[in-house]
Amino acid sequence: MLTDKKPSAEEWEGEPEDEKQHFFQEELYIHAKLCIVDDKYVICGSSNINDRSQLGFHDSELSIVLHDKDEIDTEMDGKPYKAARLAHELRSNLWREHLGLLPPQTLDAKDDPNAQPPSEHSRNDTLPGPEADFVSDPLSSKLWDEWTERATTNTEVFRSLFHADPDNNIKTFEDYDSFTPNPKADKDHKQGHLYDKVRPVAEIRAELDRVKGHLVWMQLEFLENAELAERGLQVNSFTESVYT
C-alpha cells in the first residue's frame, strides 16, 4: 500500500523466536475473469477464453461486455488518446493496487463514496494524484520498468522466505519434494510458513519490507518436465473435448 508503515516497524509483544510462527503466505485463486482492451472495452465475468467456456454447450458461464461512451482525454504510448472513462479508471485503479500505489483504507466506510449504494449520479473516487498519473498511460516505458521490477522483487522475497509455489525451480515432482517439504512427511514444516526457521526475525522483517502490491512473475517453467496427463482411459481423443 501507499504508506510509510512497514512490517519491520510493527510491534511484537511476545518472544522474537515465537513471531516466526506467524509469518506465512497463501495463494488465493480468484475465479473471476477480466479483460480490458485499449482502455475502451471491458469484458468481465466467469467465462474463460477457450472452447469450454465459449462454445455454449460445455460449462455454463456468464460475461458482460462494457463499452462506455463517456470518453476522456488521456495518452497511449505517449500520444493523445480518447479512452472510455469506465475502462480507463478501472484499469488504472487495478494497476495501482497491483503496484502497491493505493493508500490504505479506513475501517469506517460511511463517508467513502466507493461504499455508497449506486445511483444514476454516483461517481467512484478515482483517487487523483501523481500515482494516478503514473499508471494513466499503460504503454509508458517508466510504468513498464516499475511493473517488471516490482514483479521481480516480490517474487524474490516470496521465494526466499517461503519457497512459495508454483516456482520455476520446480521442474518435476521430485523437485517439488525438495523445494517445498511435504507437511505429511515433515511434521515440523507447515505449508506456506517460513522455509528457513533459523533466519533471524529482523532479517525476515527487512525482506517483507521489500514487498509492495500483488505483482509476481508467472512461473511458466513450473513442472515443465513432468508428465501431467498420461494418455489412457481418462485422457484420450474422446474425453479431450470435455476438458478443452
PDB file of C-alpha atoms in Angstrom:
ATOM      1  CA  MET A   1       0.000   0.000   0.000  1.00  0.00           C
ATOM      2  CA  LEU A   2       0.943   3.617  -0.373  1.00  0.00           C
ATOM      3  CA  THR A   3       2.122   4.170   3.185  1.00  0.00           C
ATOM      4  CA  ASP A   4       5.313   4.743   5.155  1.00  0.00           C
ATOM      5  CA  LYS A   5       4.366   1.997   7.629  1.00  0.00           C
ATOM      6  CA  LYS A   6       6.416  -1.162   7.122  1.00  0.00           C
ATOM      7  CA  PRO A   7       6.359  -4.687   8.603  1.00  0.00           C
ATOM      8  CA  SER A   8       9.688  -4.039  10.327  1.00  0.00           C
ATOM      9  CA  ALA A   9       8.042  -1.273  12.374  1.00  0.00           C
ATOM     10  CA  GLU A  10       5.149  -3.424  13.623  1.00  0.00           C
ATOM     11  CA  GLU A  11       5.247  -4.197  17.344  1.00  0.00           C
ATOM     12  CA  TRP A  12       5.501  -7.757  18.663  1.00  0.00           C
ATOM     13  CA  GLU A  13       4.859  -8.334  22.359  1.00  0.00           C
ATOM     14  CA  GLY A  14       5.997 -11.954  22.585  1.00  0.00           C
ATOM     15  CA  GLU A  15       9.369 -13.633  22.292  1.00  0.00           C
ATOM     16  CA  PRO A  16      11.129 -12.831  18.994  1.00  0.00           C
ATOM     17  CA  GLU A  17      11.501 -16.516  18.080  1.00  0.00           C
ATOM     18  CA  ASP A  18       7.769 -17.102  18.600  1.00  0.00           C
ATOM     19  CA  GLU A  19       6.988 -14.488  15.957  1.00  0.00           C
ATOM     20  CA  LYS A  20       8.378 -16.761  13.265  1.00  0.00           C
ATOM     21  CA  GLN A  21       5.297 -18.979  13.559  1.00  0.00           C
ATOM     22  CA  HIS A  22       3.154 -16.046  12.402  1.00  0.00           C
ATOM     23  CA  PHE A  23       4.988 -15.335   9.146  1.00  0.00           C
ATOM     24  CA  PHE A  24       3.242 -17.188   6.331  1.00  0.00           C
ATOM     25  CA  GLN A  25       1.885 -16.708   2.825  1.00  0.00           C
ATOM     26  CA  GLU A  26      -1.124 -18.097   1.000  1.00  0.00           C
ATOM     27  CA  GLU A  27      -2.070 -18.325  -2.659  1.00  0.00           C
ATOM     28  CA  LEU A  28      -5.531 -17.022  -3.495  1.00  0.00           C
ATOM     29  CA  TYR A  29      -7.351 -18.407  -6.519  1.00  0.00           C
ATOM     30  CA  ILE A  30      -9.519 -15.650  -7.986  1.00  0.00           C
ATOM     31  CA  HIS A  31     -12.074 -17.241 -10.308  1.00  0.00           C
ATOM     32  CA  ALA A  32     -13.415 -14.006 -11.846  1.00  0.00           C
ATOM     33  CA  LYS A  33     -12.027 -13.053 -15.254  1.00  0.00           C
ATOM     34  CA  LEU A  34     -11.399  -9.543 -16.513  1.00  0.00           C
ATOM     35  CA  CYS A  35     -10.134  -8.262 -19.843  1.00  0.00           C
ATOM     36  CA  ILE A  36      -9.654  -4.534 -20.501  1.00  0.00           C
ATOM     37  CA  VAL A  37      -8.870  -3.693 -24.127  1.00  0.00           C
ATOM     38  CA  ASP A  38      -7.239  -0.417 -25.184  1.00  0.00           C
ATOM     39  CA  ASP A  39      -8.811   1.418 -22.216  1.00  0.00           C
ATOM     40  CA  LYS A  40     -12.079   1.248 -24.191  1.00  0.00           C
ATOM     41  CA  TYR A  41     -13.729  -2.151 -23.680  1.00  0.00           C
ATOM     42  CA  VAL A  42     -14.220  -4.260 -20.553  1.00  0.00           C
ATOM     43  CA  ILE A  43     -15.080  -7.970 -20.548  1.00  0.00           C
ATOM     44  CA  CYS A  44     -15.942  -9.199 -17.071  1.00  0.00           C
ATOM     45  CA  GLY A  45     -17.416 -12.477 -15.854  1.00  0.00           C
ATOM     46  CA  SER A  46     -16.732 -16.147 -15.163  1.00  0.00           C
ATOM     47  CA  SER A  47     -16.048 -17.427 -18.685  1.00  0.00           C
ATOM     48  CA  ASN A  48     -12.568 -18.311 -19.903  1.00  0.00           C
ATOM     49  CA  ILE A  49     -11.298 -17.546 -23.387  1.00  0.00           C
ATOM     50  CA  ASN A  50     -11.422 -21.164 -24.521  1.00  0.00           C
ATOM     51  CA  ASP A  51     -13.855 -23.578 -26.174  1.00  0.00           C
ATOM     52  CA  ARG A  52     -15.020 -24.947 -22.841  1.00  0.00           C
ATOM     53  CA  SER A  53     -16.487 -21.579 -21.876  1.00  0.00           C
ATOM     54  CA  GLN A  54     -17.249 -20.021 -25.260  1.00  0.00           C
ATOM     55  CA  LEU A  55     -18.897 -22.694 -27.427  1.00  0.00           C
ATOM     56  CA  GLY A  56     -22.109 -22.707 -25.440  1.00  0.00           C
ATOM     57  CA  PHE A  57     -22.554 -26.446 -24.925  1.00  0.00           C
ATOM     58  CA  HIS A  58     -19.915 -27.084 -22.226  1.00  0.00           C
ATOM     59  CA  ASP A  59     -19.787 -25.109 -18.981  1.00  0.00           C
ATOM     60  CA  SER A  60     -22.482 -22.572 -18.145  1.00  0.00           C
ATOM     61  CA  GLU A  61     -20.656 -19.248 -17.959  1.00  0.00           C
ATOM     62  CA  LEU A  62     -21.640 -15.608 -17.989  1.00  0.00           C
ATOM     63  CA  SER A  63     -19.738 -12.483 -19.007  1.00  0.00           C
ATOM     64  CA  ILE A  64     -20.654  -8.935 -19.890  1.00  0.00           C
ATOM     65  CA  VAL A  65     -19.047  -6.555 -22.371  1.00  0.00           C
ATOM     66  CA  LEU A  66     -18.938  -2.900 -21.333  1.00  0.00           C
ATOM     67  CA  HIS A  67     -18.220  -0.022 -23.718  1.00  0.00           C
ATOM     68  CA  ASP A  68     -18.513   3.347 -22.034  1.00  0.00           C
ATOM     69  CA  LYS A  69     -19.364   6.168 -24.473  1.00  0.00           C
ATOM     70  CA  ASP A  70     -18.197   8.758 -21.925  1.00  0.00           C
ATOM     71  CA  GLU A  71     -14.728   9.473 -23.318  1.00  0.00           C
ATOM     72  CA  ILE A  72     -11.843  11.249 -21.594  1.00  0.00           C
ATOM     73  CA  ASP A  73      -8.605  12.721 -22.922  1.00  0.00           C
ATOM     74  CA  THR A  74      -5.532  10.745 -21.927  1.00  0.00           C
ATOM     75  CA  GLU A  75      -2.380   9.294 -23.512  1.00  0.00           C
ATOM     76  CA  MET A  76      -1.484   5.947 -25.066  1.00  0.00           C
ATOM     77  CA  ASP A  77       2.196   5.312 -25.806  1.00  0.00           C
ATOM     78  CA  GLY A  78       2.886   8.999 -25.223  1.00  0.00           C
ATOM     79  CA  LYS A  79       0.345  10.171 -27.806  1.00  0.00           C
ATOM     80  CA  PRO A  80      -3.056  11.869 -27.254  1.00  0.00           C
ATOM     81  CA  TYR A  81      -5.775   9.258 -26.875  1.00  0.00           C
ATOM     82  CA  LYS A  82      -9.538   9.083 -26.315  1.00  0.00           C
ATOM     83  CA  ALA A  83     -10.247   6.471 -23.642  1.00  0.00           C
ATOM     84  CA  ALA A  84     -13.554   5.251 -22.243  1.00  0.00           C
ATOM     85  CA  ARG A  85     -13.875   6.570 -18.702  1.00  0.00           C
ATOM     86  CA  LEU A  86     -15.012   3.281 -17.133  1.00  0.00           C
ATOM     87  CA  ALA A  87     -12.320   1.131 -18.747  1.00  0.00           C
ATOM     88  CA  HIS A  88      -9.550   3.647 -18.083  1.00  0.00           C
ATOM     89  CA  GLU A  89     -10.435   4.252 -14.430  1.00  0.00           C
ATOM     90  CA  LEU A  90     -10.956   0.556 -13.727  1.00  0.00           C
ATOM     91  CA  ARG A  91      -7.642  -0.420 -15.292  1.00  0.00           C
ATOM     92  CA  SER A  92      -5.789   2.441 -13.569  1.00  0.00           C
ATOM     93  CA  ASN A  93      -7.121   1.588 -10.102  1.00  0.00           C
ATOM     94  CA  LEU A  94      -6.368  -2.106 -10.555  1.00  0.00           C
ATOM     95  CA  TRP A  95      -2.829  -1.388 -11.698  1.00  0.00           C
ATOM     96  CA  ARG A  96      -2.277   0.910  -8.739  1.00  0.00           C
ATOM     97  CA  GLU A  97      -3.462  -1.887  -6.460  1.00  0.00           C
ATOM     98  CA  HIS A  98      -1.111  -4.396  -8.116  1.00  0.00           C
ATOM     99  CA  LEU A  99       1.824  -1.982  -7.780  1.00  0.00           C
ATOM    100  CA  GLY A 100       1.048  -1.020  -4.184  1.00  0.00           C
ATOM    101  CA  LEU A 101       0.157   2.561  -5.133  1.00  0.00           C
ATOM    102  CA  LEU A 102      -3.215   2.804  -3.370  1.00  0.00           C
ATOM    103  CA  PRO A 103      -3.500   4.415   0.075  1.00  0.00           C
ATOM    104  CA  PRO A 104      -4.718   2.228   2.960  1.00  0.00           C
ATOM    105  CA  GLN A 105      -8.468   2.196   3.539  1.00  0.00           C
ATOM    106  CA  THR A 106     -10.120   3.169   6.798  1.00  0.00           C
ATOM    107  CA  LEU A 107     -12.382   0.640   8.500  1.00  0.00           C
ATOM    108  CA  ASP A 108     -15.118   3.285   8.697  1.00  0.00           C
ATOM    109  CA  ALA A 109     -16.699   3.489   5.225  1.00  0.00           C
ATOM    110  CA  LYS A 110     -19.666   5.760   5.948  1.00  0.00           C
ATOM    111  CA  ASP A 111     -18.030   8.661   4.081  1.00  0.00           C
ATOM    112  CA  ASP A 112     -16.329   6.593   1.379  1.00  0.00           C
ATOM    113  CA  PRO A 113     -18.034   7.252  -1.995  1.00  0.00           C
ATOM    114  CA  ASN A 114     -16.949   3.795  -3.195  1.00  0.00           C
ATOM    115  CA  ALA A 115     -19.012   2.199  -0.410  1.00  0.00           C
ATOM    116  CA  GLN A 116     -22.257   4.033  -1.137  1.00  0.00           C
ATOM    117  CA  PRO A 117     -25.227   2.422  -2.942  1.00  0.00           C
ATOM    118  CA  PRO A 118     -25.034   3.019  -6.712  1.00  0.00           C
ATOM    119  CA  SER A 119     -27.277   5.630  -8.247  1.00  0.00           C
ATOM    120  CA  GLU A 120     -27.666   7.485 -11.521  1.00  0.00           C
ATOM    121  CA  HIS A 121     -25.262  10.200 -10.401  1.00  0.00           C
ATOM    122  CA  SER A 122     -22.868   8.167  -8.243  1.00  0.00           C
ATOM    123  CA  ARG A 123     -19.192   8.504  -9.057  1.00  0.00           C
ATOM    124  CA  ASN A 124     -16.342   6.429  -7.712  1.00  0.00           C
ATOM    125  CA  ASP A 125     -13.456   8.186  -6.011  1.00  0.00           C
ATOM    126  CA  THR A 126     -10.654   7.757  -8.545  1.00  0.00           C
ATOM    127  CA  LEU A 127      -8.029   8.984  -6.047  1.00  0.00           C
ATOM    128  CA  PRO A 128      -6.330  11.536  -8.312  1.00  0.00           C
ATOM    129  CA  GLY A 129      -2.689  12.387  -7.801  1.00  0.00           C
ATOM    130  CA  PRO A 130       0.804  11.530  -9.046  1.00  0.00           C
ATOM    131  CA  GLU A 131       0.191   7.782  -8.659  1.00  0.00           C
ATOM    132  CA  ALA A 132      -2.901   8.004 -10.891  1.00  0.00           C
ATOM    133  CA  ASP A 133      -0.893   9.978 -13.455  1.00  0.00           C
ATOM    134  CA  PHE A 134       1.879   7.364 -13.320  1.00  0.00           C
ATOM    135  CA  VAL A 135      -0.407   4.500 -14.422  1.00  0.00           C
ATOM    136  CA  SER A 136      -2.518   6.577 -16.820  1.00  0.00           C
ATOM    137  CA  ASP A 137      -0.567   5.583 -19.955  1.00  0.00           C
ATOM    138  CA  PRO A 138      -0.397   1.756 -19.971  1.00  0.00           C
ATOM    139  CA  LEU A 139       2.387   1.770 -22.585  1.00  0.00           C
ATOM    140  CA  SER A 140       4.684   4.133 -20.693  1.00  0.00           C
ATOM    141  CA  SER A 141       8.257   2.809 -20.531  1.00  0.00           C
ATOM    142  CA  LYS A 142       8.663   4.064 -16.945  1.00  0.00           C
ATOM    143  CA  LEU A 143       5.493   2.245 -15.933  1.00  0.00           C
ATOM    144  CA  TRP A 144       6.647  -0.967 -17.626  1.00  0.00           C
ATOM    145  CA  ASP A 145      10.019  -0.774 -15.860  1.00  0.00           C
ATOM    146  CA  GLU A 146       8.307  -0.335 -12.493  1.00  0.00           C
ATOM    147  CA  TRP A 147       5.863  -3.157 -13.319  1.00  0.00           C
ATOM    148  CA  THR A 148       8.592  -5.690 -14.126  1.00  0.00           C
ATOM    149  CA  GLU A 149      10.906  -4.598 -11.301  1.00  0.00           C
ATOM    150  CA  ARG A 150       8.079  -4.863  -8.786  1.00  0.00           C
ATOM    151  CA  ALA A 151       7.147  -8.363 -10.002  1.00  0.00           C
ATOM    152  CA  THR A 152      10.804  -9.430  -9.776  1.00  0.00           C
ATOM    153  CA  THR A 153      11.287  -8.094  -6.245  1.00  0.00           C
ATOM    154  CA  ASN A 154       8.070  -9.592  -4.889  1.00  0.00           C
ATOM    155  CA  THR A 155       8.826 -12.962  -6.493  1.00  0.00           C
ATOM    156  CA  GLU A 156      12.329 -12.994  -4.999  1.00  0.00           C
ATOM    157  CA  VAL A 157      11.042 -12.258  -1.493  1.00  0.00           C
ATOM    158  CA  PHE A 158       8.341 -14.934  -1.525  1.00  0.00           C
ATOM    159  CA  ARG A 159      10.813 -17.461  -2.941  1.00  0.00           C
ATOM    160  CA  SER A 160      13.459 -16.585  -0.369  1.00  0.00           C
ATOM    161  CA  LEU A 161      11.239 -16.596   2.720  1.00  0.00           C
ATOM    162  CA  PHE A 162       8.557 -19.162   1.945  1.00  0.00           C
ATOM    163  CA  HIS A 163       9.664 -21.221  -1.069  1.00  0.00           C
ATOM    164  CA  ALA A 164       6.266 -20.272  -2.471  1.00  0.00           C
ATOM    165  CA  ASP A 165       4.928 -22.488  -5.209  1.00  0.00           C
ATOM    166  CA  PRO A 166       4.459 -22.696  -8.142  1.00  0.00           C
ATOM    167  CA  ASP A 167       8.081 -21.826  -8.905  1.00  0.00           C
ATOM    168  CA  ASN A 168      10.333 -22.149 -11.941  1.00  0.00           C
ATOM    169  CA  ASN A 169      12.799 -24.134  -9.812  1.00  0.00           C
ATOM    170  CA  ILE A 170      10.221 -26.938  -9.651  1.00  0.00           C
ATOM    171  CA  LYS A 171      10.585 -28.790 -12.956  1.00  0.00           C
ATOM    172  CA  THR A 172       9.471 -32.245 -11.747  1.00  0.00           C
ATOM    173  CA  PHE A 173       7.550 -33.725  -8.854  1.00  0.00           C
ATOM    174  CA  GLU A 174      10.893 -34.762  -7.348  1.00  0.00           C
ATOM    175  CA  ASP A 175      11.911 -31.089  -7.411  1.00  0.00           C
ATOM    176  CA  TYR A 176       8.643 -30.311  -5.654  1.00  0.00           C
ATOM    177  CA  ASP A 177       9.537 -32.548  -2.705  1.00  0.00           C
ATOM    178  CA  SER A 178      12.938 -30.909  -2.251  1.00  0.00           C
ATOM    179  CA  PHE A 179      11.787 -27.324  -2.844  1.00  0.00           C
ATOM    180  CA  THR A 180       8.740 -27.396  -0.561  1.00  0.00           C
ATOM    181  CA  PRO A 181       8.804 -30.072   2.167  1.00  0.00           C
ATOM    182  CA  ASN A 182       5.675 -32.185   2.367  1.00  0.00           C
ATOM    183  CA  PRO A 183       3.939 -31.430   5.701  1.00  0.00           C
ATOM    184  CA  LYS A 184       2.850 -35.078   5.927  1.00  0.00           C
ATOM    185  CA  ALA A 185       6.467 -36.242   5.831  1.00  0.00           C
ATOM    186  CA  ASP A 186       7.983 -33.284   7.700  1.00  0.00           C
ATOM    187  CA  LYS A 187       5.826 -32.651  10.763  1.00  0.00           C
ATOM    188  CA  ASP A 188       7.851 -29.560  11.714  1.00  0.00           C
ATOM    189  CA  HIS A 189       7.083 -27.808   8.441  1.00  0.00           C
ATOM    190  CA  LYS A 190       3.729 -26.121   7.805  1.00  0.00           C
ATOM    191  CA  GLN A 191       2.639 -25.363   4.259  1.00  0.00           C
ATOM    192  CA  GLY A 192       3.091 -21.671   3.459  1.00  0.00           C
ATOM    193  CA  HIS A 193       5.125 -20.894   6.567  1.00  0.00           C
ATOM    194  CA  LEU A 194       8.774 -19.858   6.722  1.00  0.00           C
ATOM    195  CA  TYR A 195      11.110 -22.229   4.926  1.00  0.00           C
ATOM    196  CA  ASP A 196      14.225 -21.367   6.946  1.00  0.00           C
ATOM    197  CA  LYS A 197      13.324 -21.266  10.637  1.00  0.00           C
ATOM    198  CA  VAL A 198      16.875 -20.324  11.652  1.00  0.00           C
ATOM    199  CA  ARG A 199      16.688 -16.997   9.849  1.00  0.00           C
ATOM    200  CA  PRO A 200      16.723 -14.008  12.261  1.00  0.00           C
ATOM    201  CA  VAL A 201      13.411 -12.192  12.732  1.00  0.00           C
ATOM    202  CA  ALA A 202      14.972  -8.814  11.917  1.00  0.00           C
ATOM    203  CA  GLU A 203      16.164 -10.184   8.580  1.00  0.00           C
ATOM    204  CA  ILE A 204      12.717 -11.628   7.820  1.00  0.00           C
ATOM    205  CA  ARG A 205      11.037  -8.301   8.574  1.00  0.00           C
ATOM    206  CA  ALA A 206      13.543  -6.457   6.379  1.00  0.00           C
ATOM    207  CA  GLU A 207      12.737  -8.803   3.491  1.00  0.00           C
ATOM    208  CA  LEU A 208       8.988  -8.266   3.936  1.00  0.00           C
ATOM    209  CA  ASP A 209       9.584  -4.503   3.783  1.00  0.00           C
ATOM    210  CA  ARG A 210      10.536  -5.001   0.130  1.00  0.00           C
ATOM    211  CA  VAL A 211       7.095  -6.339  -0.840  1.00  0.00           C
ATOM    212  CA  LYS A 212       4.658  -3.883  -2.407  1.00  0.00           C
ATOM    213  CA  GLY A 213       1.400  -4.644  -4.129  1.00  0.00           C
ATOM    214  CA  HIS A 214       0.465  -8.041  -5.559  1.00  0.00           C
ATOM    215  CA  LEU A 215       2.638  -8.495  -8.630  1.00  0.00           C
ATOM    216  CA  VAL A 216       4.727 -11.641  -9.043  1.00  0.00           C
ATOM    217  CA  TRP A 217       6.036 -13.322 -12.177  1.00  0.00           C
ATOM    218  CA  MET A 218       4.003 -16.188 -13.609  1.00  0.00           C
ATOM    219  CA  GLN A 219       6.168 -19.293 -13.279  1.00  0.00           C
ATOM    220  CA  LEU A 220       5.953 -20.609 -16.839  1.00  0.00           C
ATOM    221  CA  GLU A 221       8.584 -23.335 -16.283  1.00  0.00           C
ATOM    222  CA  PHE A 222       6.728 -24.903 -13.341  1.00  0.00           C
ATOM    223  CA  LEU A 223       6.615 -28.721 -13.756  1.00  0.00           C
ATOM    224  CA  GLU A 224       7.690 -28.353 -17.391  1.00  0.00           C
ATOM    225  CA  ASN A 225       9.468 -31.743 -17.299  1.00  0.00           C
ATOM    226  CA  ALA A 226       6.670 -33.614 -15.526  1.00  0.00           C
ATOM    227  CA  GLU A 227       4.143 -35.877 -17.216  1.00  0.00           C
ATOM    228  CA  LEU A 228       0.881 -34.253 -16.162  1.00  0.00           C
ATOM    229  CA  ALA A 229      -1.629 -36.156 -18.273  1.00  0.00           C
ATOM    230  CA  GLU A 230      -0.769 -39.706 -19.268  1.00  0.00           C
ATOM    231  CA  ARG A 231      -2.962 -40.876 -22.095  1.00  0.00           C
ATOM    232  CA  GLY A 232      -5.334 -43.667 -21.136  1.00  0.00           C
ATOM    233  CA  LEU A 233      -8.929 -44.229 -20.153  1.00  0.00           C
ATOM    234  CA  GLN A 234      -9.310 -40.768 -18.605  1.00  0.00           C
ATOM    235  CA  VAL A 235      -7.440 -38.714 -21.223  1.00  0.00           C
ATOM    236  CA  ASN A 236      -7.877 -39.684 -24.879  1.00  0.00           C
ATOM    237  CA  SER A 237      -9.330 -38.367 -28.146  1.00  0.00           C
ATOM    238  CA  PHE A 238     -12.872 -38.965 -26.895  1.00  0.00           C
ATOM    239  CA  THR A 239     -12.537 -37.299 -23.480  1.00  0.00           C
ATOM    240  CA  GLU A 240     -10.338 -34.346 -24.505  1.00  0.00           C
ATOM    241  CA  SER A 241     -13.369 -32.349 -25.661  1.00  0.00           C
ATOM    242  CA  VAL A 242     -14.652 -32.358 -22.085  1.00  0.00           C
ATOM    243  CA  TYR A 243     -11.537 -30.619 -20.775  1.00  0.00           C
ATOM    244  CA  THR A 244     -10.943 -28.087 -23.578  1.00  0.00           C
TER     245      THR A 244
END
